[in-house]
PDB file of C-alpha atoms and ligand atoms in Angstrom:
ATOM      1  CA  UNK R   1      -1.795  -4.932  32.104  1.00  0.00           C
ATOM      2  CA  UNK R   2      -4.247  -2.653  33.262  1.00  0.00           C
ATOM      3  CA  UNK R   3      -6.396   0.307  32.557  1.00  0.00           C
ATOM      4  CA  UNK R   4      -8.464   0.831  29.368  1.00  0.00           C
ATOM      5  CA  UNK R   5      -9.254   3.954  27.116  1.00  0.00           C
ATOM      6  CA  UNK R   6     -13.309   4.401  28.073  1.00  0.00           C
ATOM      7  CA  UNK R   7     -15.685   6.473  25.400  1.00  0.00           C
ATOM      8  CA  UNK R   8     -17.844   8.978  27.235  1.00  0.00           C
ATOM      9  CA  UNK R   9     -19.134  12.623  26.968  1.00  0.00           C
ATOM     10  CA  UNK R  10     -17.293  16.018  28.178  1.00  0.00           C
ATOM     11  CA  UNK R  11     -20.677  16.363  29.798  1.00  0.00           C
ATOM     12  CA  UNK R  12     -20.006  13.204  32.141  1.00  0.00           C
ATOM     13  CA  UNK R  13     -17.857  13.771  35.608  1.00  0.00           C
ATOM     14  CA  UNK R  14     -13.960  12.822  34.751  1.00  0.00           C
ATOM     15  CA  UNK R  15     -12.476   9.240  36.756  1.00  0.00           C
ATOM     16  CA  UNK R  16     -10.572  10.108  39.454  1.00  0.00           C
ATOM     17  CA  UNK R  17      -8.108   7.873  37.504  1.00  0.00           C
ATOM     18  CA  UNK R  18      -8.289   9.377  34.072  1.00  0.00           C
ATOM     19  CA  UNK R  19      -4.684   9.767  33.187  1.00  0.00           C
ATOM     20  CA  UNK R  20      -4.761  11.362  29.837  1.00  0.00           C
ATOM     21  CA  UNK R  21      -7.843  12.947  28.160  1.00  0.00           C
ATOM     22  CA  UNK R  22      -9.017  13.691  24.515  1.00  0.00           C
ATOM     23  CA  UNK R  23     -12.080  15.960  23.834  1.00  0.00           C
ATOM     24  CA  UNK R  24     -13.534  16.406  20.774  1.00  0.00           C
ATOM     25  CA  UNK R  25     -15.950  19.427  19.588  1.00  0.00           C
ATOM     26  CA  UNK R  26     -18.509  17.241  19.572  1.00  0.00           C
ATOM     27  CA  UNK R  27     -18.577  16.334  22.986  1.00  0.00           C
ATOM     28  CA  UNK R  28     -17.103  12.915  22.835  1.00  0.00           C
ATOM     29  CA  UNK R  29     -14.488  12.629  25.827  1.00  0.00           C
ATOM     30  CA  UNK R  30     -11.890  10.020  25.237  1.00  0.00           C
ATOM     31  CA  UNK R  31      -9.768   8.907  28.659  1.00  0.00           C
ATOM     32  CA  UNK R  32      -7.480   6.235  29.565  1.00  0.00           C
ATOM     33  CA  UNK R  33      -8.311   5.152  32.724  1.00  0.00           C
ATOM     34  CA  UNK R  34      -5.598   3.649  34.334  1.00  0.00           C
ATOM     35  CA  UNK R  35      -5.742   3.158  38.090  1.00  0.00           C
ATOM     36  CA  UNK R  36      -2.419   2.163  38.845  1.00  0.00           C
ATOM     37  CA  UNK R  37      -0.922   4.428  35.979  1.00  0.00           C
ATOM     38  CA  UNK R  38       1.680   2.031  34.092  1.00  0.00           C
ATOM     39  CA  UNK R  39       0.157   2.944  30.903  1.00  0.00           C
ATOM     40  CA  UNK R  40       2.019   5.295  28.989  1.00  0.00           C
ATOM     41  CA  UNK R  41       1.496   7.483  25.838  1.00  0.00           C
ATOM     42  CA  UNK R  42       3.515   8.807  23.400  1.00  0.00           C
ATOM     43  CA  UNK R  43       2.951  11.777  21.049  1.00  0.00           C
ATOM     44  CA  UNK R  44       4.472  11.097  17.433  1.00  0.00           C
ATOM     45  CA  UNK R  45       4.434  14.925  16.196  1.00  0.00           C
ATOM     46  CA  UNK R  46       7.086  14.328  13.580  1.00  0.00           C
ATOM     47  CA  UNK R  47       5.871  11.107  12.170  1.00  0.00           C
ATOM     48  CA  UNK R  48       8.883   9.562  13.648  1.00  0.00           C
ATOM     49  CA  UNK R  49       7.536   6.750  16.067  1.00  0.00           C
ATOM     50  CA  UNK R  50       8.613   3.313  16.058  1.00  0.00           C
ATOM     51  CA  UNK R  51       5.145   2.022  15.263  1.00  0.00           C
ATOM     52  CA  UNK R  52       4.692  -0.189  12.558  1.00  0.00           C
ATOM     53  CA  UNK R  53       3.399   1.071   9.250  1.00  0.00           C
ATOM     54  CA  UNK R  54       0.233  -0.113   8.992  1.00  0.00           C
ATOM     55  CA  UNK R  55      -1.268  -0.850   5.075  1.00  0.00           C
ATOM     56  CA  UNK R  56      -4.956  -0.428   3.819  1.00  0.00           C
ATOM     57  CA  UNK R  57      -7.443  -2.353   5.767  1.00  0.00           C
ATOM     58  CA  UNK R  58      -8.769  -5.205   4.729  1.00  0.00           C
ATOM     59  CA  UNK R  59     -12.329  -3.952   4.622  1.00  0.00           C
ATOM     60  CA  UNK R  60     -11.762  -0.547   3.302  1.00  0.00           C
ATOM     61  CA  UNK R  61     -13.038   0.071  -0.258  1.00  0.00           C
ATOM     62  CA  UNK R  62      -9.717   2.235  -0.717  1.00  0.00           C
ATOM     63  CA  UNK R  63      -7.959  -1.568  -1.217  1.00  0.00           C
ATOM     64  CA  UNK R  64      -7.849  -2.138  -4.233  1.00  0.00           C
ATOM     65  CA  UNK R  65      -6.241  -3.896  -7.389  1.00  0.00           C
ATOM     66  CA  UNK R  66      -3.663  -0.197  -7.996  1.00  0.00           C
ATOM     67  CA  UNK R  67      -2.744  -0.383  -4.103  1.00  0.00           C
ATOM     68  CA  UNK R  68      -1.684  -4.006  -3.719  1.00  0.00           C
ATOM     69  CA  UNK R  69      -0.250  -3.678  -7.317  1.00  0.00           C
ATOM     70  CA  UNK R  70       2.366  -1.140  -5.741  1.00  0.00           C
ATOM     71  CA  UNK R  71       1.875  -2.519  -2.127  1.00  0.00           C
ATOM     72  CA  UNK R  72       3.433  -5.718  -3.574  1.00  0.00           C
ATOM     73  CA  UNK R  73       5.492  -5.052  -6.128  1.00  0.00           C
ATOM     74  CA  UNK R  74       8.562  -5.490  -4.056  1.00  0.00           C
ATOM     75  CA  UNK R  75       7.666  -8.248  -1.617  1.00  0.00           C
ATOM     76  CA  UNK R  76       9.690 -11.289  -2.305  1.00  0.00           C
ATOM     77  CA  UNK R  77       7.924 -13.716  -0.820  1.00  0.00           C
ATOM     78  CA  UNK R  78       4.513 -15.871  -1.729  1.00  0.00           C
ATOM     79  CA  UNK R  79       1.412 -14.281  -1.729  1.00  0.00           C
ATOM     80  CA  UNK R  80      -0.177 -15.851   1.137  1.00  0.00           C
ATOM     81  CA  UNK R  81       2.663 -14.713   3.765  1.00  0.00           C
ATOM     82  CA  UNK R  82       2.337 -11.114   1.758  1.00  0.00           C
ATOM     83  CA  UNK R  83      -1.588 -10.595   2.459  1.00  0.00           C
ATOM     84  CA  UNK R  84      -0.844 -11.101   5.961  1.00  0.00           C
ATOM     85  CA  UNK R  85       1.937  -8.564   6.523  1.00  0.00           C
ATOM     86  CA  UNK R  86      -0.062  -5.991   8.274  1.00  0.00           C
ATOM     87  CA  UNK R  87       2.280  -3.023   5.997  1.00  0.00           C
ATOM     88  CA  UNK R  88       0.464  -4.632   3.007  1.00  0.00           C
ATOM     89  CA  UNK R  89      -2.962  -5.523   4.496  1.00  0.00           C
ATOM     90  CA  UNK R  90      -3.903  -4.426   7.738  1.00  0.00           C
ATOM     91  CA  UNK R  91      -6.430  -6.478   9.741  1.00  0.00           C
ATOM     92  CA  UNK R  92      -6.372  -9.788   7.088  1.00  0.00           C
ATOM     93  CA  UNK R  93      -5.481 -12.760   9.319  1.00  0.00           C
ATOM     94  CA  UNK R  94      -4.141 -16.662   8.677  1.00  0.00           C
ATOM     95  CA  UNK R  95      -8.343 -17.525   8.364  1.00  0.00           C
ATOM     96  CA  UNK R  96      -9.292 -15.042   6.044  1.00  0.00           C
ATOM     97  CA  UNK R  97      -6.175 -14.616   3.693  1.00  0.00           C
ATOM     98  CA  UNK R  98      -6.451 -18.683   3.364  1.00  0.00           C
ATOM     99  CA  UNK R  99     -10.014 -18.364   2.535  1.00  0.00           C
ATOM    100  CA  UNK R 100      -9.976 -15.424   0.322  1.00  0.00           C
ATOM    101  CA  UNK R 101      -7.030 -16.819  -1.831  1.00  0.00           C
ATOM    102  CA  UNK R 102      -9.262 -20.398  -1.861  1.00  0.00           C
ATOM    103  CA  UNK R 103     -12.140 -17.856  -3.104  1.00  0.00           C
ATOM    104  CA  UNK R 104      -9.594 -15.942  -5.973  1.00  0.00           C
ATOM    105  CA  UNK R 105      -8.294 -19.726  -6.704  1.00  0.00           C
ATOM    106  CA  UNK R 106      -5.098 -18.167  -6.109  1.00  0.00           C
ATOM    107  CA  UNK R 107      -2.314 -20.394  -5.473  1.00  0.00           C
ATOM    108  CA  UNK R 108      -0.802 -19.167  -2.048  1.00  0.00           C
ATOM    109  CA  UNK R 109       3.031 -19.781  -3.297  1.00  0.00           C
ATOM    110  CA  UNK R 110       2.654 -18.031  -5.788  1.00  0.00           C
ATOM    111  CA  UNK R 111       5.432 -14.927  -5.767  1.00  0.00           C
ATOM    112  CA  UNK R 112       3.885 -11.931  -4.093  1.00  0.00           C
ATOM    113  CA  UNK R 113       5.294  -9.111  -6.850  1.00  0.00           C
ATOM    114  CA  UNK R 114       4.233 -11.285  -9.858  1.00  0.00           C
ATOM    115  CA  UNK R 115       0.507 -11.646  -9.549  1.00  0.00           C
ATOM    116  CA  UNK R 116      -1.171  -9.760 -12.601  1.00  0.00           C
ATOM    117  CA  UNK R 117      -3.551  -6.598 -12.006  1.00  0.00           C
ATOM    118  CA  UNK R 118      -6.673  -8.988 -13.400  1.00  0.00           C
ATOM    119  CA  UNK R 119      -5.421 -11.354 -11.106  1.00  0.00           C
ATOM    120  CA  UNK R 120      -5.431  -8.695  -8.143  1.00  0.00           C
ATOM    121  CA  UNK R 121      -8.589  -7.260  -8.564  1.00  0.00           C
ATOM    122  CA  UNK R 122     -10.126 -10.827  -8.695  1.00  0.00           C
ATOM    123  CA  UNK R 123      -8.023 -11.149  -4.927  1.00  0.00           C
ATOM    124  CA  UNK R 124      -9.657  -7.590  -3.787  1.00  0.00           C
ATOM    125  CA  UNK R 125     -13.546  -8.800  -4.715  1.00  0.00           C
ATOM    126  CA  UNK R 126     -12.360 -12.704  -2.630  1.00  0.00           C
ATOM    127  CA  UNK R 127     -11.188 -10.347   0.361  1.00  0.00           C
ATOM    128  CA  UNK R 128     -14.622  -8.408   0.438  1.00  0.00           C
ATOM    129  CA  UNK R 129     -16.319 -11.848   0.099  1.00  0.00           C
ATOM    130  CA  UNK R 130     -15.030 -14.048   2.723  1.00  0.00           C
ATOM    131  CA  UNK R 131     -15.173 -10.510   5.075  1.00  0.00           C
ATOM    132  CA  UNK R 132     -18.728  -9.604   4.663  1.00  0.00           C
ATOM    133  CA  UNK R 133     -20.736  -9.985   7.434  1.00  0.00           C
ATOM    134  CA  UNK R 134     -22.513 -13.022   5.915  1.00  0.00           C
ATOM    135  CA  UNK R 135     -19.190 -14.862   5.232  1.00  0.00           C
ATOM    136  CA  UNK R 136     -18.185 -14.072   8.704  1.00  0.00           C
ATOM    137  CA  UNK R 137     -20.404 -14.839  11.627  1.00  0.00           C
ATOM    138  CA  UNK R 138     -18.799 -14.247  14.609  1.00  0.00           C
ATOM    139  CA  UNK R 139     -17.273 -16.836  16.685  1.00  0.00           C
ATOM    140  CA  UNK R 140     -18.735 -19.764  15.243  1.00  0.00           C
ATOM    141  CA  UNK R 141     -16.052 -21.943  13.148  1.00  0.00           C
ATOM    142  CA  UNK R 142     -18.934 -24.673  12.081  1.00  0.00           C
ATOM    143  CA  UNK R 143     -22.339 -24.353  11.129  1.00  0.00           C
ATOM    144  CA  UNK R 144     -25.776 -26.008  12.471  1.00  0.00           C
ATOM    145  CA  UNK R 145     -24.652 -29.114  11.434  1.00  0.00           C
ATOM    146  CA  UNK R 146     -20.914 -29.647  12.411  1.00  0.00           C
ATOM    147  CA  UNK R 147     -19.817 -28.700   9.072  1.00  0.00           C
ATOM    148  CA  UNK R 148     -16.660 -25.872   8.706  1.00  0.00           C
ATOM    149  CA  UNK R 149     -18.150 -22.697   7.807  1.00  0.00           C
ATOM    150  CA  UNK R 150     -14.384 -22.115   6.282  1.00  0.00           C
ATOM    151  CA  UNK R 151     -13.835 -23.464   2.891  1.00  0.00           C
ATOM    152  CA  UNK R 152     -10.390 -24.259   3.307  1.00  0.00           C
ATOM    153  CA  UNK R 153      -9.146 -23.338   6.829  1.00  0.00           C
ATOM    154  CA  UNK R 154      -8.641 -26.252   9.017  1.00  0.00           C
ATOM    155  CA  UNK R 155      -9.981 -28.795   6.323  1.00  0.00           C
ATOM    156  CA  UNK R 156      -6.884 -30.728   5.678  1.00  0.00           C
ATOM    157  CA  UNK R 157      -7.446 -33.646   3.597  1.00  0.00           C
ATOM    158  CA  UNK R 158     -10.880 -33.119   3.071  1.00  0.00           C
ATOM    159  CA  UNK R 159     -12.372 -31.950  -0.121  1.00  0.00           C
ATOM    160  CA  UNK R 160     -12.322 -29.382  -1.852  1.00  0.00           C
ATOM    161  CA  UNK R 161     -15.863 -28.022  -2.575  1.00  0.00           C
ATOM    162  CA  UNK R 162     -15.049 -26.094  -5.793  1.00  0.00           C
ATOM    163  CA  UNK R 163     -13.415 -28.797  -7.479  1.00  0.00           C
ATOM    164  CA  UNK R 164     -13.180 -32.174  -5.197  1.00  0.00           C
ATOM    165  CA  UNK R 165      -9.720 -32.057  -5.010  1.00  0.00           C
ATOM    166  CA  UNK R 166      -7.887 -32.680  -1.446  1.00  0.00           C
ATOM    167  CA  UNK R 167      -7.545 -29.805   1.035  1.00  0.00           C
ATOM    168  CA  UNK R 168      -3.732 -29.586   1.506  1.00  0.00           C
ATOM    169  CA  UNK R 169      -1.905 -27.885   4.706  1.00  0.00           C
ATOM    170  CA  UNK R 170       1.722 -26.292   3.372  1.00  0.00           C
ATOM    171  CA  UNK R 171       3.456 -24.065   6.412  1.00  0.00           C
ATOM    172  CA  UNK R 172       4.095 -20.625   5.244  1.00  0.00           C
ATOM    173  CA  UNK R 173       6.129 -17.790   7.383  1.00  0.00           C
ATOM    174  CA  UNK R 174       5.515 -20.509  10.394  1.00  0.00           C
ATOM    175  CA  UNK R 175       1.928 -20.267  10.167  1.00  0.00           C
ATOM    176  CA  UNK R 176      -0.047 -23.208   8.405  1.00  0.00           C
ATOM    177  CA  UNK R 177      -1.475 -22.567   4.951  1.00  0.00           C
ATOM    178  CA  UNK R 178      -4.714 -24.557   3.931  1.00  0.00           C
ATOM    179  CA  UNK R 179      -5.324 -24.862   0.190  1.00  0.00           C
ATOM    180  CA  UNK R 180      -6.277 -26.481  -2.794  1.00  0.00           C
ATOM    181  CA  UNK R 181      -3.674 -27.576  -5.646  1.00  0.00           C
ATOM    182  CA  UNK R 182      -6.286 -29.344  -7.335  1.00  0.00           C
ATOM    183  CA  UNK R 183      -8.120 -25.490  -8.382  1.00  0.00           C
ATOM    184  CA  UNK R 184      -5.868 -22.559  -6.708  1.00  0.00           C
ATOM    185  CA  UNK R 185      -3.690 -22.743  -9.636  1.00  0.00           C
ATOM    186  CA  UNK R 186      -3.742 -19.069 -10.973  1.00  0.00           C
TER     187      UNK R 186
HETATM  188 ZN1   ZN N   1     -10.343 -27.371  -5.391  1.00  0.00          ZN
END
């Protein structure tokens, strides 16, 4: 509601409305800054919090084809909802999973714990694709032309670019799914 955690230096004066402060060696001051103070903080010393369990983020080369092999293993439920359980995948949105399973020609109903290691590390290489920075510009959904920058987010019923097929829009976990059963048959 209000207030904000500001990056500064220990060298810097401290806001009057600093309400909790972490220095580091270096020099870097963290504060939350919080004038009417109705933020609060909570120190998980035992590992015991109720924050969610957050998995291996999307852009970090530690994901990879072993992790989601044991990361999914038990998930019974399709692979498109899976890759956007933030235990599993942290930071991998509706966009980008739909896009990188498009990429792996994945099919997105496919059962979570069955996909093959091959199959996996094919998934890992479409994840790093459709999140590098050329993939992904920033706030722009079309490009120059009015065309979708997304290959199959948002294309319903157009076609597929890979194969010609028809874009189709399935509703997965309450969130729409955007594929192709024409190509994302593996
Ligand atoms: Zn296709």
């Amino acid at each position: 509601m209000n207030g904000d955690w500001e990056f500064g230096t220990t060298a810097e004066p401290l806001d009057r409305f600093a309400r909790a402060v972490i220095e580091l060696t270096d020099g870097t001051r963290i504060s939350l800054v919080d004038r009417r103070a109705l933020s609060s903080i909570m120190l998980d010393r035992e590992g015991t919090s109720s924050l969610p369990k957050l998995g291996r983020e999307a852009s970090d080369e530690a994901l990879d084809a072993d992790y989601l092999l044991e990361a999914l293993k038990k998930k019974k439920i399709a692979i498109k909802p899976a890759l956007m359980n933030q235990s599993v995948v942290a930071g991998l949105g509706n966009i980008y999973a739909a896009e990188a399973l498009w990429e792996a020609e994945m099919d997105p109903r496919r059962s979570a714990a069955k996909v093959s290691r091959p199959k996996l590390e094919r998934l890992v290489d479409a994840i790093r694709l459709v999140l590098s920075p050329k993939k992904r510009l920033p706030g722009r959904y079309t490009d120059k032309r009015g065309a979708s920058r997304f290959a199959v987010y948002d294309r319903e019923g157009k076609v597929c670019r890979r194969c010609g097929g028809a874009i189709e829009r399935i509703v997965q976990a309450g969130r729409s799914t955007y594929f192709c059963s024409s190509c994302q048959r593996g």
